[in-house]
Tab-separated table of C-alpha atoms in Angstrom:
chain	number	residue	atom	x	y	z
A	11	MET	CA	-0.018	0.033	-0.028
A	12	ASP	CA	1.441	3.316	-1.054
A	13	LEU	CA	-0.725	5.842	0.800
A	14	SER	CA	-3.072	5.587	3.784
A	15	ILE	CA	-5.581	8.574	4.153
A	16	ILE	CA	-7.144	9.287	7.461
A	17	THR	CA	-9.837	11.844	8.124
A	18	ILE	CA	-11.870	12.501	11.232
A	19	SER	CA	-15.437	13.519	11.081
A	20	THR	CA	-17.073	15.252	14.111
A	21	ASN	CA	-20.508	15.890	12.608
A	22	GLU	CA	-18.917	17.226	9.346
A	23	GLY	CA	-20.749	14.889	6.994
A	24	ASN	CA	-21.768	17.941	4.788
A	25	TYR	CA	-18.023	18.540	4.100
A	26	LEU	CA	-17.077	14.838	4.144
A	27	ARG	CA	-19.430	14.013	1.236
A	28	ASP	CA	-17.504	16.360	-1.114
A	29	CYS	CA	-14.175	15.108	0.114
A	30	LEU	CA	-15.010	11.509	-0.475
A	31	GLN	CA	-16.437	12.343	-3.873
A	32	SER	CA	-13.246	14.114	-4.865
A	33	PHE	CA	-11.246	11.025	-3.771
A	34	SER	CA	-13.519	8.601	-5.604
A	35	GLN	CA	-13.023	10.551	-8.806
A	36	GLN	CA	-9.219	10.259	-8.748
A	37	SER	CA	-7.501	8.206	-11.474
A	38	LEU	CA	-4.692	6.795	-9.417
A	39	SER	CA	-1.468	4.939	-10.330
A	40	ILE	CA	-0.751	4.440	-6.644
A	41	THR	CA	-2.421	2.122	-4.167
A	42	THR	CA	-4.493	3.869	-1.468
A	43	GLU	CA	-6.661	3.098	1.456
A	44	PHE	CA	-8.968	5.638	3.072
A	45	VAL	CA	-10.109	5.527	6.793
A	46	VAL	CA	-12.858	7.793	8.089
A	47	ILE	CA	-13.072	7.978	11.884
A	48	ASP	CA	-16.670	8.802	12.965
A	49	ASN	CA	-15.883	10.804	16.154
A	50	ALA	CA	-19.167	10.070	17.989
A	51	CYS	CA	-21.066	11.754	15.119
A	52	GLN	CA	-24.764	12.600	15.396
A	53	ASP	CA	-25.077	13.450	11.727
A	54	ASP	CA	-25.144	11.274	8.587
A	55	THR	CA	-21.434	10.564	8.490
A	56	GLN	CA	-21.859	6.834	8.523
A	57	ASP	CA	-24.420	6.867	5.700
A	58	ILE	CA	-22.130	9.083	3.584
A	59	VAL	CA	-19.161	6.768	4.019
A	60	ARG	CA	-21.337	3.704	3.206
A	61	ALA	CA	-22.683	5.416	0.010
A	62	CYS	CA	-19.231	6.122	-1.320
A	63	PRO	CA	-18.544	4.264	-4.559
A	64	VAL	CA	-15.080	3.268	-3.474
A	65	GLY	CA	-14.271	1.275	-0.475
A	66	ILE	CA	-13.717	3.390	2.625
A	67	ASN	CA	-12.898	1.923	6.065
A	68	LEU	CA	-15.210	3.402	8.631
A	69	LEU	CA	-14.125	3.331	12.328
A	70	HIS	CA	-16.623	4.416	14.864
A	71	GLN	CA	-15.464	6.168	17.984
A	72	PRO	CA	-18.380	5.720	20.497
A	73	ARG	CA	-17.380	8.768	22.527
A	74	ARG	CA	-15.755	12.028	21.448
A	75	ALA	CA	-11.986	11.785	21.338
A	76	GLY	CA	-9.334	14.303	20.383
A	77	PHE	CA	-7.387	14.794	17.112
A	78	SER	CA	-4.267	12.889	18.283
A	79	THR	CA	-6.218	9.955	19.758
A	80	ASN	CA	-8.302	9.484	16.568
A	81	ASN	CA	-5.396	9.859	14.173
A	82	ASN	CA	-3.208	7.435	16.217
A	83	TRP	CA	-6.105	4.899	16.094
A	84	GLY	CA	-6.453	5.373	12.363
A	85	ILE	CA	-2.710	5.009	11.812
A	86	LYS	CA	-2.676	1.689	13.720
A	87	GLU	CA	-5.416	0.443	11.370
A	88	THR	CA	-3.570	1.219	8.084
A	89	THR	CA	-0.747	-0.270	6.104
A	90	GLY	CA	0.516	2.518	3.807
A	91	ARG	CA	4.161	3.446	3.376
A	92	TYR	CA	2.984	7.036	3.756
A	93	ILE	CA	0.168	8.478	5.805
A	94	LEU	CA	-1.976	11.572	4.924
A	95	LEU	CA	-3.999	13.214	7.621
A	96	LEU	CA	-6.739	14.851	5.701
A	97	ASN	CA	-9.291	17.301	7.018
A	98	PRO	CA	-12.853	16.453	5.967
A	99	ASP	CA	-13.355	19.796	4.287
A	100	THR	CA	-10.643	19.081	1.724
A	101	ILE	CA	-11.347	18.750	-1.986
A	102	LEU	CA	-8.576	16.632	-3.633
A	103	GLN	CA	-7.247	17.935	-6.941
A	104	GLU	CA	-6.366	15.403	-9.612
A	105	GLY	CA	-2.740	14.267	-9.260
A	106	ALA	CA	-2.160	15.725	-5.782
A	107	LEU	CA	-1.987	12.373	-3.998
A	108	GLU	CA	0.304	10.818	-6.624
A	109	GLY	CA	2.465	13.972	-6.595
A	110	MET	CA	2.870	13.628	-2.808
A	111	VAL	CA	3.867	9.977	-3.019
A	112	HIS	CA	6.314	10.538	-5.864
A	113	PHE	CA	7.874	13.557	-4.007
A	114	MET	CA	8.410	11.446	-0.848
A	115	ASP	CA	9.879	8.537	-2.918
A	116	GLU	CA	12.272	10.934	-4.616
A	117	HIS	CA	13.349	12.655	-1.316
A	118	PRO	CA	13.864	9.864	1.294
A	119	GLU	CA	15.708	12.430	3.455
A	120	TYR	CA	12.396	14.095	4.209
A	121	GLY	CA	10.131	12.763	7.003
A	122	ALA	CA	6.962	14.698	6.180
A	123	ALA	CA	5.346	16.752	3.455
A	124	GLY	CA	2.344	19.011	3.260
A	125	CYS	CA	0.101	19.706	0.359
A	126	LYS	CA	-0.462	23.097	-1.160
A	127	LEU	CA	-3.660	24.481	0.047
A	128	LEU	CA	-5.945	26.376	-2.372
A	129	LYS	CA	-9.041	28.321	-1.484
A	130	ILE	CA	-11.306	27.993	-4.426
């Protein structure tokens, strides 16, 4: 697995829907897995994840937990060479995920990378 993507939803299903849609529309030459952590949501997060046309691993946190706790849990459940902690209000641009993986492969001296953020 090249890239594991983890996002936490804390009643942010309205944003998550667009995020997952942008992920499902990617044409990828890398292998990915996507984990959504339902952080004790009271909205439709679980339904949104289940409706996604690509396989998304849904983890349910029964009581509200913090950013680090949720991401550490998600990381333990993934197998990617690289991990992307992604906010649920992110829309992925075509090529961004592959670009990050290729950059990290070409620069083994780096331990972390961040994406360019665009406000569209």
